[in-house]
Every structure is written in C-alpha cells, then in structure tokens.
C-alpha positions as protocol buffer text, in pm:
chain_id: "A"
residue {
  index: 1
  type: MET
  ca { x: 10784 y: 13646 z: 9487 }
}
residue {
  index: 2
  type: GLU
  ca { x: 10864 y: 13806 z: 9156 }
}
residue {
  index: 3
  type: LYS
  ca { x: 10955 y: 13595 z: 8905 }
}
residue {
  index: 4
  type: TYR
  ca { x: 11259 y: 13637 z: 8704 }
}
residue {
  index: 5
  type: THR
  ca { x: 11513 y: 13886 z: 8712 }
}
residue {
  index: 6
  type: ARG
  ca { x: 11802 y: 13909 z: 8464 }
}
residue {
  index: 7
  type: TRP
  ca { x: 12134 y: 13752 z: 8605 }
}
residue {
  index: 8
  type: SER
  ca { x: 12412 y: 14095 z: 8570 }
}
residue {
  index: 9
  type: LYS
  ca { x: 12742 y: 14008 z: 8767 }
}
residue {
  index: 10
  type: GLY
  ca { x: 12869 y: 13798 z: 8448 }
}
residue {
  index: 11
  type: VAL
  ca { x: 13058 y: 13383 z: 8594 }
}
residue {
  index: 12
  type: GLU
  ca { x: 13360 y: 13435 z: 8756 }
}
residue {
  index: 13
  type: ILE
  ca { x: 13342 y: 13082 z: 8897 }
}
residue {
  index: 14
  type: LEU
  ca { x: 13163 y: 12770 z: 8783 }
}
residue {
  index: 15
  type: TYR
  ca { x: 13128 y: 12481 z: 9054 }
}
residue {
  index: 16
  type: LEU
  ca { x: 13065 y: 12225 z: 8811 }
}
residue {
  index: 17
  type: SER
  ca { x: 12927 y: 11812 z: 8932 }
}
residue {
  index: 18
  type: HIS
  ca { x: 12854 y: 11524 z: 8795 }
}
residue {
  index: 19
  type: ARG
  ca { x: 12660 y: 11227 z: 8894 }
}
residue {
  index: 20
  type: PRO
  ca { x: 12900 y: 10927 z: 8961 }
}
residue {
  index: 21
  type: GLY
  ca { x: 12976 y: 10582 z: 8740 }
}
residue {
  index: 22
  type: SER
  ca { x: 12797 y: 10807 z: 8440 }
}
residue {
  index: 23
  type: LYS
  ca { x: 13028 y: 10807 z: 8151 }
}
residue {
  index: 24
  type: ALA
  ca { x: 12804 y: 11067 z: 7996 }
}
residue {
  index: 25
  type: ALA
  ca { x: 12739 y: 11260 z: 8246 }
}
residue {
  index: 26
  type: GLN
  ca { x: 13168 y: 11300 z: 8300 }
}
residue {
  index: 27
  type: GLU
  ca { x: 13226 y: 11362 z: 7922 }
}
residue {
  index: 28
  type: ALA
  ca { x: 12990 y: 11631 z: 7944 }
}
residue {
  index: 29
  type: GLU
  ca { x: 13136 y: 11780 z: 8237 }
}
residue {
  index: 30
  type: ASN
  ca { x: 13503 y: 11752 z: 8059 }
}
residue {
  index: 31
  type: LYS
  ca { x: 13315 y: 11938 z: 7759 }
}
residue {
  index: 32
  type: VAL
  ca { x: 13218 y: 12230 z: 7990 }
}
residue {
  index: 33
  type: ALA
  ca { x: 13539 y: 12315 z: 8186 }
}
residue {
  index: 34
  type: SER
  ca { x: 13687 y: 12306 z: 7854 }
}
residue {
  index: 35
  type: LEU
  ca { x: 13463 y: 12553 z: 7720 }
}
residue {
  index: 36
  type: ALA
  ca { x: 13458 y: 12769 z: 8027 }
}
residue {
  index: 37
  type: GLU
  ca { x: 13809 y: 12767 z: 8070 }
}
residue {
  index: 38
  type: SER
  ca { x: 13845 y: 12896 z: 7727 }
}
residue {
  index: 39
  type: MET
  ca { x: 13613 y: 13164 z: 7839 }
}
residue {
  index: 40
  type: GLY
  ca { x: 13916 y: 13291 z: 8119 }
}
residue {
  index: 41
  type: ILE
  ca { x: 13624 y: 13127 z: 8387 }
}
residue {
  index: 42
  type: GLU
  ca { x: 13805 y: 12943 z: 8714 }
}
residue {
  index: 43
  type: VAL
  ca { x: 13657 y: 12571 z: 8694 }
}
residue {
  index: 44
  type: VAL
  ca { x: 13633 y: 12397 z: 8997 }
}
residue {
  index: 45
  type: ARG
  ca { x: 13515 y: 12040 z: 9005 }
}
residue {
  index: 46
  type: LEU
  ca { x: 13305 y: 11953 z: 9351 }
}
residue {
  index: 47
  type: SER
  ca { x: 13429 y: 11597 z: 9300 }
}
residue {
  index: 48
  type: GLU
  ca { x: 13774 y: 11700 z: 9318 }
}
residue {
  index: 49
  type: ILE
  ca { x: 13795 y: 11845 z: 9631 }
}
residue {
  index: 50
  type: GLU
  ca { x: 13698 y: 11791 z: 9997 }
}
residue {
  index: 51
  type: LYS
  ca { x: 13660 y: 12173 z: 10154 }
}
residue {
  index: 52
  type: LEU
  ca { x: 13574 y: 12520 z: 9971 }
}
residue {
  index: 53
  type: GLU
  ca { x: 13734 y: 12864 z: 10048 }
}
residue {
  index: 54
  type: ALA
  ca { x: 13459 y: 13106 z: 10072 }
}
residue {
  index: 55
  type: SER
  ca { x: 13457 y: 13372 z: 9752 }
}
residue {
  index: 56
  type: ARG
  ca { x: 13256 y: 13651 z: 9657 }
}
residue {
  index: 57
  type: LYS
  ca { x: 13318 y: 13656 z: 9258 }
}
residue {
  index: 58
  type: PRO
  ca { x: 13057 y: 13567 z: 9078 }
}
residue {
  index: 59
  type: SER
  ca { x: 12985 y: 13212 z: 9068 }
}
residue {
  index: 60
  type: ILE
  ca { x: 12730 y: 12936 z: 8938 }
}
residue {
  index: 61
  type: ILE
  ca { x: 12675 y: 12631 z: 8966 }
}
residue {
  index: 62
  type: ILE
  ca { x: 12617 y: 12315 z: 8669 }
}
residue {
  index: 63
  type: SER
  ca { x: 12506 y: 11996 z: 8774 }
}
residue {
  index: 64
  type: LEU
  ca { x: 12528 y: 11705 z: 8526 }
}
residue {
  index: 65
  type: GLY
  ca { x: 12331 y: 11446 z: 8685 }
}
residue {
  index: 66
  type: GLY
  ca { x: 11997 y: 11388 z: 8885 }
}
residue {
  index: 67
  type: ASP
  ca { x: 11862 y: 11561 z: 9134 }
}
residue {
  index: 68
  type: GLY
  ca { x: 12035 y: 11382 z: 9471 }
}
residue {
  index: 69
  type: THR
  ca { x: 12367 y: 11541 z: 9233 }
}
residue {
  index: 70
  type: LEU
  ca { x: 12261 y: 11846 z: 9262 }
}
residue {
  index: 71
  type: LEU
  ca { x: 12123 y: 11860 z: 9600 }
}
residue {
  index: 72
  type: ARG
  ca { x: 12522 y: 11765 z: 9718 }
}
residue {
  index: 73
  type: ALA
  ca { x: 12639 y: 11971 z: 9503 }
}
residue {
  index: 74
  type: ARG
  ca { x: 12456 y: 12279 z: 9652 }
}
residue {
  index: 75
  type: ALA
  ca { x: 12558 y: 12150 z: 10014 }
}
residue {
  index: 76
  type: LYS
  ca { x: 12928 y: 12131 z: 9903 }
}
residue {
  index: 77
  type: VAL
  ca { x: 12952 y: 12475 z: 9805 }
}
residue {
  index: 78
  type: GLY
  ca { x: 12736 y: 12589 z: 10077 }
}
residue {
  index: 79
  type: ASN
  ca { x: 12639 y: 12912 z: 9978 }
}
residue {
  index: 80
  type: ALA
  ca { x: 12242 y: 12928 z: 9899 }
}
residue {
  index: 81
  type: SER
  ca { x: 12281 y: 13212 z: 9707 }
}
residue {
  index: 82
  type: VAL
  ca { x: 12538 y: 13059 z: 9425 }
}
residue {
  index: 83
  type: PRO
  ca { x: 12235 y: 13004 z: 9112 }
}
residue {
  index: 84
  type: PHE
  ca { x: 12257 y: 12708 z: 8968 }
}
residue {
  index: 85
  type: LEU
  ca { x: 12177 y: 12453 z: 8651 }
}
residue {
  index: 86
  type: SER
  ca { x: 12069 y: 12126 z: 8646 }
}
residue {
  index: 87
  type: VAL
  ca { x: 12131 y: 11887 z: 8348 }
}
residue {
  index: 88
  type: ASN
  ca { x: 11944 y: 11563 z: 8349 }
}
residue {
  index: 89
  type: TYR
  ca { x: 12143 y: 11300 z: 8352 }
}
residue {
  index: 90
  type: GLY
  ca { x: 11975 y: 11124 z: 8631 }
}
residue {
  index: 91
  type: GLY
  ca { x: 11619 y: 10974 z: 8642 }
}
residue {
  index: 92
  type: LEU
  ca { x: 11360 y: 11196 z: 8701 }
}
residue {
  index: 93
  type: GLY
  ca { x: 11535 y: 11513 z: 8694 }
}
residue {
  index: 94
  type: ALA
  ca { x: 11241 y: 11739 z: 8858 }
}
residue {
  index: 95
  type: LEU
  ca { x: 11516 y: 11979 z: 8968 }
}
residue {
  index: 96
  type: SER
  ca { x: 11655 y: 11975 z: 8611 }
}
residue {
  index: 97
  type: GLU
  ca { x: 11652 y: 12299 z: 8369 }
}
residue {
  index: 98
  type: LEU
  ca { x: 11809 y: 12086 z: 8053 }
}
residue {
  index: 99
  type: GLU
  ca { x: 11788 y: 11761 z: 7930 }
}
residue {
  index: 100
  type: PRO
  ca { x: 12121 y: 11656 z: 7763 }
}
residue {
  index: 101
  type: GLU
  ca { x: 12024 y: 11717 z: 7414 }
}
residue {
  index: 102
  type: GLU
  ca { x: 12016 y: 12095 z: 7481 }
}
residue {
  index: 103
  type: LEU
  ca { x: 12276 y: 12139 z: 7698 }
}
residue {
  index: 104
  type: ASP
  ca { x: 12531 y: 12210 z: 7363 }
}
residue {
  index: 105
  type: GLY
  ca { x: 12267 y: 12483 z: 7243 }
}
residue {
  index: 106
  type: TRP
  ca { x: 12199 y: 12721 z: 7579 }
}
residue {
  index: 107
  type: LEU
  ca { x: 12570 y: 12652 z: 7756 }
}
residue {
  index: 108
  type: PRO
  ca { x: 12732 y: 12950 z: 7560 }
}
residue {
  index: 109
  type: LYS
  ca { x: 12492 y: 13165 z: 7720 }
}
residue {
  index: 110
  type: VAL
  ca { x: 12490 y: 13051 z: 8059 }
}
residue {
  index: 111
  type: LEU
  ca { x: 12826 y: 13070 z: 8086 }
}
residue {
  index: 112
  type: LYS
  ca { x: 12846 y: 13511 z: 7956 }
}
residue {
  index: 113
  type: GLY
  ca { x: 12575 y: 13554 z: 8259 }
}
residue {
  index: 114
  type: ASP
  ca { x: 12308 y: 13580 z: 8004 }
}
residue {
  index: 115
  type: PHE
  ca { x: 11997 y: 13405 z: 8137 }
}
residue {
  index: 116
  type: MET
  ca { x: 11747 y: 13510 z: 8396 }
}
residue {
  index: 117
  type: VAL
  ca { x: 11742 y: 13387 z: 8799 }
}
residue {
  index: 118
  type: GLU
  ca { x: 11425 y: 13215 z: 8954 }
}
residue {
  index: 119
  type: GLU
  ca { x: 11444 y: 13260 z: 9326 }
}
residue {
  index: 120
  type: ARG
  ca { x: 11239 y: 12962 z: 9532 }
}
residue {
  index: 121
  type: ALA
  ca { x: 11156 y: 12928 z: 9867 }
}
residue {
  index: 122
  type: LEU
  ca { x: 11449 y: 12738 z: 10091 }
}
residue {
  index: 123
  type: LEU
  ca { x: 11341 y: 12596 z: 10429 }
}
residue {
  index: 124
  type: GLU
  ca { x: 11605 y: 12639 z: 10735 }
}
residue {
  index: 125
  type: SER
  ca { x: 11721 y: 12431 z: 11018 }
}
residue {
  index: 126
  type: GLU
  ca { x: 12029 y: 12339 z: 11230 }
}
residue {
  index: 127
  type: ASN
  ca { x: 12173 y: 12597 z: 11053 }
}
residue {
  index: 128
  type: ARG
  ca { x: 12133 y: 12463 z: 10723 }
}
residue {
  index: 129
  type: THR
  ca { x: 11909 y: 12562 z: 10455 }
}
residue {
  index: 130
  type: ALA
  ca { x: 11747 y: 12262 z: 10247 }
}
residue {
  index: 131
  type: LEU
  ca { x: 11570 y: 12329 z: 9898 }
}
residue {
  index: 132
  type: ASN
  ca { x: 11417 y: 11967 z: 9927 }
}
residue {
  index: 133
  type: GLU
  ca { x: 11338 y: 11858 z: 10314 }
}
residue {
  index: 134
  type: VAL
  ca { x: 11410 y: 11798 z: 10657 }
}
residue {
  index: 135
  type: LEU
  ca { x: 11305 y: 11489 z: 10782 }
}
residue {
  index: 136
  type: VAL
  ca { x: 11402 y: 11398 z: 11121 }
}
residue {
  index: 137
  type: LYS
  ca { x: 11284 y: 10964 z: 11145 }
}
residue {
  index: 138
  type: SER
  ca { x: 11340 y: 10723 z: 11416 }
}
residue {
  index: 139
  type: SER
  ca { x: 11790 y: 10675 z: 11433 }
}
residue {
  index: 140
  type: GLU
  ca { x: 11721 y: 10337 z: 11453 }
}
residue {
  index: 141
  type: ILE
  ca { x: 11640 y: 10149 z: 11112 }
}
residue {
  index: 142
  type: GLY
  ca { x: 11308 y: 9949 z: 11081 }
}
residue {
  index: 143
  type: LYS
  ca { x: 11143 y: 10147 z: 11426 }
}
residue {
  index: 144
  type: SER
  ca { x: 10908 y: 10408 z: 11460 }
}
residue {
  index: 145
  type: ALA
  ca { x: 10926 y: 10733 z: 11625 }
}
residue {
  index: 146
  type: LEU
  ca { x: 10687 y: 10840 z: 11875 }
}
residue {
  index: 147
  type: ILE
  ca { x: 10681 y: 11252 z: 11752 }
}
residue {
  index: 148
  type: THR
  ca { x: 10510 y: 11591 z: 11891 }
}
residue {
  index: 149
  type: LEU
  ca { x: 10458 y: 11827 z: 11625 }
}
residue {
  index: 150
  type: ARG
  ca { x: 10398 y: 12195 z: 11696 }
}
residue {
  index: 151
  type: VAL
  ca { x: 10363 y: 12479 z: 11487 }
}
residue {
  index: 152
  type: GLY
  ca { x: 10377 y: 12839 z: 11530 }
}
residue {
  index: 153
  type: GLY
  ca { x: 10439 y: 12739 z: 11921 }
}
residue {
  index: 154
  type: HIS
  ca { x: 10064 y: 12573 z: 11919 }
}
residue {
  index: 155
  type: TYR
  ca { x: 10057 y: 12171 z: 11952 }
}
residue {
  index: 156
  type: LEU
  ca { x: 9923 y: 11975 z: 11705 }
}
residue {
  index: 157
  type: PHE
  ca { x: 9948 y: 11661 z: 11742 }
}
residue {
  index: 158
  type: LYS
  ca { x: 10082 y: 11364 z: 11916 }
}
residue {
  index: 159
  type: ALA
  ca { x: 10159 y: 11013 z: 11692 }
}
residue {
  index: 160
  type: ARG
  ca { x: 10391 y: 10753 z: 11607 }
}
residue {
  index: 161
  type: GLY
  ca { x: 10480 y: 10704 z: 11313 }
}
residue {
  index: 162
  type: ASP
  ca { x: 10817 y: 10674 z: 11035 }
}
residue {
  index: 163
  type: GLY
  ca { x: 10855 y: 11019 z: 11079 }
}
residue {
  index: 164
  type: ILE
  ca { x: 10787 y: 11406 z: 10960 }
}
residue {
  index: 165
  type: ILE
  ca { x: 10876 y: 11548 z: 10641 }
}
residue {
  index: 166
  type: VAL
  ca { x: 10823 y: 11913 z: 10594 }
}
residue {
  index: 167
  type: ALA
  ca { x: 10908 y: 11982 z: 10258 }
}
residue {
  index: 168
  type: THR
  ca { x: 10993 y: 12342 z: 10042 }
}
residue {
  index: 169
  type: PRO
  ca { x: 10717 y: 12373 z: 9737 }
}
residue {
  index: 170
  type: THR
  ca { x: 11034 y: 12268 z: 9546 }
}
residue {
  index: 171
  type: GLY
  ca { x: 11047 y: 11959 z: 9754 }
}
residue {
  index: 172
  type: SER
  ca { x: 10719 y: 11866 z: 9737 }
}
residue {
  index: 173
  type: SER
  ca { x: 10735 y: 11664 z: 9413 }
}
residue {
  index: 174
  type: ALA
  ca { x: 11047 y: 11438 z: 9583 }
}
residue {
  index: 175
  type: TYR
  ca { x: 11037 y: 11234 z: 9945 }
}
residue {
  index: 176
  type: ALA
  ca { x: 10673 y: 11398 z: 10079 }
}
residue {
  index: 177
  type: PHE
  ca { x: 10506 y: 11333 z: 9720 }
}
residue {
  index: 178
  type: SER
  ca { x: 10622 y: 10962 z: 9722 }
}
residue {
  index: 179
  type: ALA
  ca { x: 10485 y: 10989 z: 10105 }
}
residue {
  index: 180
  type: GLY
  ca { x: 10155 y: 11082 z: 10037 }
}
residue {
  index: 181
  type: GLY
  ca { x: 10188 y: 11480 z: 10073 }
}
residue {
  index: 182
  type: PRO
  ca { x: 10044 y: 11676 z: 9796 }
}
residue {
  index: 183
  type: LEU
  ca { x: 10203 y: 11852 z: 9441 }
}
residue {
  index: 184
  type: VAL
  ca { x: 10285 y: 12230 z: 9574 }
}
residue {
  index: 185
  type: ASP
  ca { x: 10350 y: 12571 z: 9295 }
}
residue {
  index: 186
  type: PRO
  ca { x: 10686 y: 12577 z: 9310 }
}
residue {
  index: 187
  type: SER
  ca { x: 10660 y: 12950 z: 9318 }
}
residue {
  index: 188
  type: LEU
  ca { x: 10498 y: 12969 z: 9669 }
}
residue {
  index: 189
  type: VAL
  ca { x: 10617 y: 13074 z: 9978 }
}
residue {
  index: 190
  type: ALA
  ca { x: 10514 y: 12747 z: 10180 }
}
residue {
  index: 191
  type: MET
  ca { x: 10621 y: 12510 z: 10383 }
}
residue {
  index: 192
  type: VAL
  ca { x: 10437 y: 12150 z: 10300 }
}
residue {
  index: 193
  type: VAL
  ca { x: 10424 y: 11912 z: 10616 }
}
residue {
  index: 194
  type: VAL
  ca { x: 10393 y: 11549 z: 10574 }
}
residue {
  index: 195
  type: PRO
  ca { x: 10340 y: 11292 z: 10849 }
}
residue {
  index: 196
  type: VAL
  ca { x: 10507 y: 10959 z: 10726 }
}
residue {
  index: 197
  type: ALA
  ca { x: 10267 y: 10648 z: 10797 }
}
residue {
  index: 198
  type: PRO
  ca { x: 10127 y: 10763 z: 11102 }
}
residue {
  index: 199
  type: PHE
  ca { x: 9956 y: 10517 z: 11291 }
}
residue {
  index: 200
  type: PHE
  ca { x: 9689 y: 10770 z: 11356 }
}
residue {
  index: 201
  type: TRP
  ca { x: 9460 y: 10783 z: 10965 }
}
residue {
  index: 202
  type: GLY
  ca { x: 9327 y: 11117 z: 11064 }
}
residue {
  index: 203
  type: ILE
  ca { x: 9678 y: 11247 z: 11021 }
}
residue {
  index: 204
  type: ARG
  ca { x: 9680 y: 11392 z: 10686 }
}
residue {
  index: 205
  type: PRO
  ca { x: 9962 y: 11627 z: 10524 }
}
residue {
  index: 206
  type: PHE
  ca { x: 9889 y: 12007 z: 10552 }
}
residue {
  index: 207
  type: VAL
  ca { x: 10051 y: 12347 z: 10431 }
}
residue {
  index: 208
  type: ILE
  ca { x: 10115 y: 12625 z: 10622 }
}
residue {
  index: 209
  type: GLY
  ca { x: 10271 y: 12963 z: 10597 }
}
residue {
  index: 210
  type: ASP
  ca { x: 10567 y: 13158 z: 10727 }
}
residue {
  index: 211
  type: SER
  ca { x: 10558 y: 12999 z: 11028 }
}
residue {
  index: 212
  type: GLU
  ca { x: 10795 y: 12791 z: 11284 }
}
residue {
  index: 213
  type: VAL
  ca { x: 10764 y: 12374 z: 11297 }
}
residue {
  index: 214
  type: SER
  ca { x: 10859 y: 12223 z: 11601 }
}
residue {
  index: 215
  type: ILE
  ca { x: 10878 y: 11843 z: 11609 }
}
residue {
  index: 216
  type: ILE
  ca { x: 10962 y: 11697 z: 11907 }
}
residue {
  index: 217
  type: ALA
  ca { x: 11074 y: 11308 z: 11960 }
}
residue {
  index: 218
  type: HIS
  ca { x: 11056 y: 11111 z: 12248 }
}
residue {
  index: 219
  type: GLU
  ca { x: 11329 y: 10877 z: 12118 }
}
residue {
  index: 220
  type: ASN
  ca { x: 11649 y: 10908 z: 11976 }
}
residue {
  index: 221
  type: ILE
  ca { x: 11581 y: 11002 z: 11634 }
}
residue {
  index: 222
  type: ALA
  ca { x: 11757 y: 11107 z: 11343 }
}
residue {
  index: 223
  type: LEU
  ca { x: 11791 y: 11400 z: 11081 }
}
residue {
  index: 224
  type: VAL
  ca { x: 11819 y: 11434 z: 10732 }
}
residue {
  index: 225
  type: ILE
  ca { x: 11831 y: 11767 z: 10523 }
}
residue {
  index: 226
  type: ASP
  ca { x: 11806 y: 11676 z: 10172 }
}
residue {
  index: 227
  type: GLY
  ca { x: 11924 y: 11373 z: 10125 }
}
residue {
  index: 228
  type: GLU
  ca { x: 12201 y: 11411 z: 10361 }
}
residue {
  index: 229
  type: ARG
  ca { x: 12230 y: 11267 z: 10716 }
}
residue {
  index: 230
  type: ILE
  ca { x: 12334 y: 11519 z: 11012 }
}
residue {
  index: 231
  type: ALA
  ca { x: 12502 y: 11487 z: 11335 }
}
residue {
  index: 232
  type: CYS
  ca { x: 12139 y: 11590 z: 11608 }
}
residue {
  index: 233
  type: GLY
  ca { x: 12180 y: 11531 z: 11926 }
}
residue {
  index: 234
  type: ALA
  ca { x: 11927 y: 11672 z: 12037 }
}
residue {
  index: 235
  type: ARG
  ca { x: 11538 y: 11512 z: 12026 }
}
residue {
  index: 236
  type: GLU
  ca { x: 11362 y: 11876 z: 11974 }
}
residue {
  index: 237
  type: VAL
  ca { x: 11435 y: 12000 z: 11571 }
}
residue {
  index: 238
  type: SER
  ca { x: 11277 y: 12327 z: 11406 }
}
residue {
  index: 239
  type: VAL
  ca { x: 11213 y: 12400 z: 11089 }
}
residue {
  index: 240
  type: ARG
  ca { x: 11117 y: 12791 z: 10963 }
}
residue {
  index: 241
  type: LEU
  ca { x: 11171 y: 12898 z: 10623 }
}
residue {
  index: 242
  type: SER
  ca { x: 11506 y: 13094 z: 10525 }
}
residue {
  index: 243
  type: ARG
  ca { x: 11522 y: 13460 z: 10456 }
}
residue {
  index: 244
  type: GLU
  ca { x: 11773 y: 13300 z: 10201 }
}
residue {
  index: 245
  type: ARG
  ca { x: 11643 y: 13189 z: 9837 }
}
residue {
  index: 246
  type: ALA
  ca { x: 11723 y: 12898 z: 9605 }
}
residue {
  index: 247
  type: LYS
  ca { x: 11854 y: 13087 z: 9254 }
}
residue {
  index: 248
  type: PHE
  ca { x: 11792 y: 12840 z: 8957 }
}
residue {
  index: 249
  type: ILE
  ca { x: 11913 y: 12930 z: 8662 }
}
residue {
  index: 250
  type: ARG
  ca { x: 11669 y: 13013 z: 8388 }
}
residue {
  index: 251
  type: VAL
  ca { x: 11703 y: 12959 z: 8001 }
}
residue {
  index: 252
  type: LYS
  ca { x: 11319 y: 12909 z: 7943 }
}
residue {
  index: 253
  type: PRO
  ca { x: 10991 y: 12945 z: 8067 }
}
residue {
  index: 254
  type: PHE
  ca { x: 10882 y: 12709 z: 8403 }
}
residue {
  index: 255
  type: SER
  ca { x: 10525 y: 12624 z: 8449 }
}
residue {
  index: 256
  type: PHE
  ca { x: 10340 y: 12406 z: 8683 }
}
residue {
  index: 257
  type: SER
  ca { x: 10199 y: 12240 z: 8429 }
}
residue {
  index: 258
  type: GLY
  ca { x: 10510 y: 12138 z: 8280 }
}
residue {
  index: 259
  type: LEU
  ca { x: 10649 y: 12002 z: 8600 }
}
residue {
  index: 260
  type: TYR
  ca { x: 10340 y: 11820 z: 8580 }
}
residue {
  index: 261
  type: ARG
  ca { x: 10372 y: 11648 z: 8277 }
}
residue {
  index: 262
  type: LYS
  ca { x: 10711 y: 11571 z: 8387 }
}
residue {
  index: 263
  type: LEU
  ca { x: 10620 y: 11367 z: 8701 }
}
residue {
  index: 264
  type: GLU
  ca { x: 10323 y: 11221 z: 8497 }
}
residue {
  index: 265
  type: SER
  ca { x: 10525 y: 11059 z: 8196 }
}
residue {
  index: 266
  type: ARG
  ca { x: 10786 y: 10970 z: 8423 }
}
residue {
  index: 267
  type: LEU
  ca { x: 10650 y: 10819 z: 8688 }
}
residue {
  index: 268
  type: VAL
  ca { x: 10353 y: 10618 z: 8524 }
}
C-alpha cells in the first residue's frame, strides 16, 4: 500500500468531536470551530446531532479526545473515506497524530487542506467497517462462548473461551494487544486473529492476509465493532478486509518505531 498521498480537494465541511467531560477538549473544539468558520468552512459538531445527512463535499474529521472519541466520530459520520485527525486529549492516544500543545501550530494548514493522507486497512462485518477490531463474545456477562473458527472456508478450531477478536494492524495496538496479540505494523494489509482467554492452551493468536474469517457460535453472541455493540441475531459472523481504506491525516512522518515507543512509555 502506498505510504502517503497529498490531499488535493480542500476542506468544505469539518466534523468536530470532543471527549465528553473534558473541559480542555471542549475549549479546543470551540477554538477549532471558530477558526474554521472564519475560513468559510461549514462546521458540524457531532455532539449536537443525532443523524447526519450524506454529503459529497470535501470533508474531514477532527477528533479531540482519546481513541474511543475518534472511533465514535467515525461511526457517526458513517463514511470511511473521510480523512481524520486525532488530537490526544485522552490517555494512550495510539491513533493520535498530535498532542494538544501541537494543535495551534498545525491547525491552519489542516483546515486549508495542506496535509498528507495515509491509507490503512479496514475490516468489514455486518455492513459496517472497523478501524480497530471486531469482537464476538457471549451475549451473557461473565459467561464463556463455544466458538468454531473457519478461515477461507477451512475449519481451524472449535473451542470455548471469552471470545474472538479480529483486528486490523492499526487495531493490533488496542484490545487485541491487551489480549495477548502481536503488535503489527499498521501499514500492512492483514488481519490479526486473537482468541480471548481460550480454555485450550494450544490456541494462539495469528496473522492472516486477505481471507474471510467465519466465527460460528454455538450459543447467543454479542457483536462489538470498534467498541460499539451491534444488534446481531445470527450465530455466524463473517469478517473480511474491506475494499475501503481509512484515511489518517498526516502532518508529520509516522513510524512503527514511534508507535512502539509511545506504547512503551504509556503502558509501562
């Protein structure tokens, strides 16, 4: 996958999201909105609307919060092709491009459309895309689930455990990582499959390419996509790589070593 491309469409609509309960993030949102409006950009505050009307105008998302704030903003906008910039007013900030003290310096260029775009793999399941992961688990709190896993139509295993995570390389630093999965270079196009607390020691996380993962439950399940529980009446969930790509706004170079150091410094 090509590393970066220059954005050439300008910015006509700005979708803004901030971390609930954070006074600093709220104040930053007001500052960003004020500058954008002075530049003639239509500002949509995601916290003030229930449903968005689809638009073909060049748009971007600026998220002021943690990774969860960004994931919720993407889901609400509902268009995987809209580029996004995450400013870390949260905790870990694995998806963040900027820290709060860097925002003022880079914001004018971003609002002018003067930035690069890095494309990354997305997952697709139940007509939704996932930037981080798809989780299948028991629908009952505290109960394990008996699950059969198939990859590319071929049987892999049947086991009981707390669930199955299918993550993107981007999401490999999130829930999948905490469940014992590997940290994968986000520039790769792959899927990370992580059994959560399996009852059999021989079942381990693994990484696969462009194939379909079928998760077949033998009891009622819950489906969670990027932290949001999705209504799912079926007992079989399919996860595959999406043809769409997530678009990260980049104003400075990204490196795998930089992500590793960020995780190391904030998780140790």
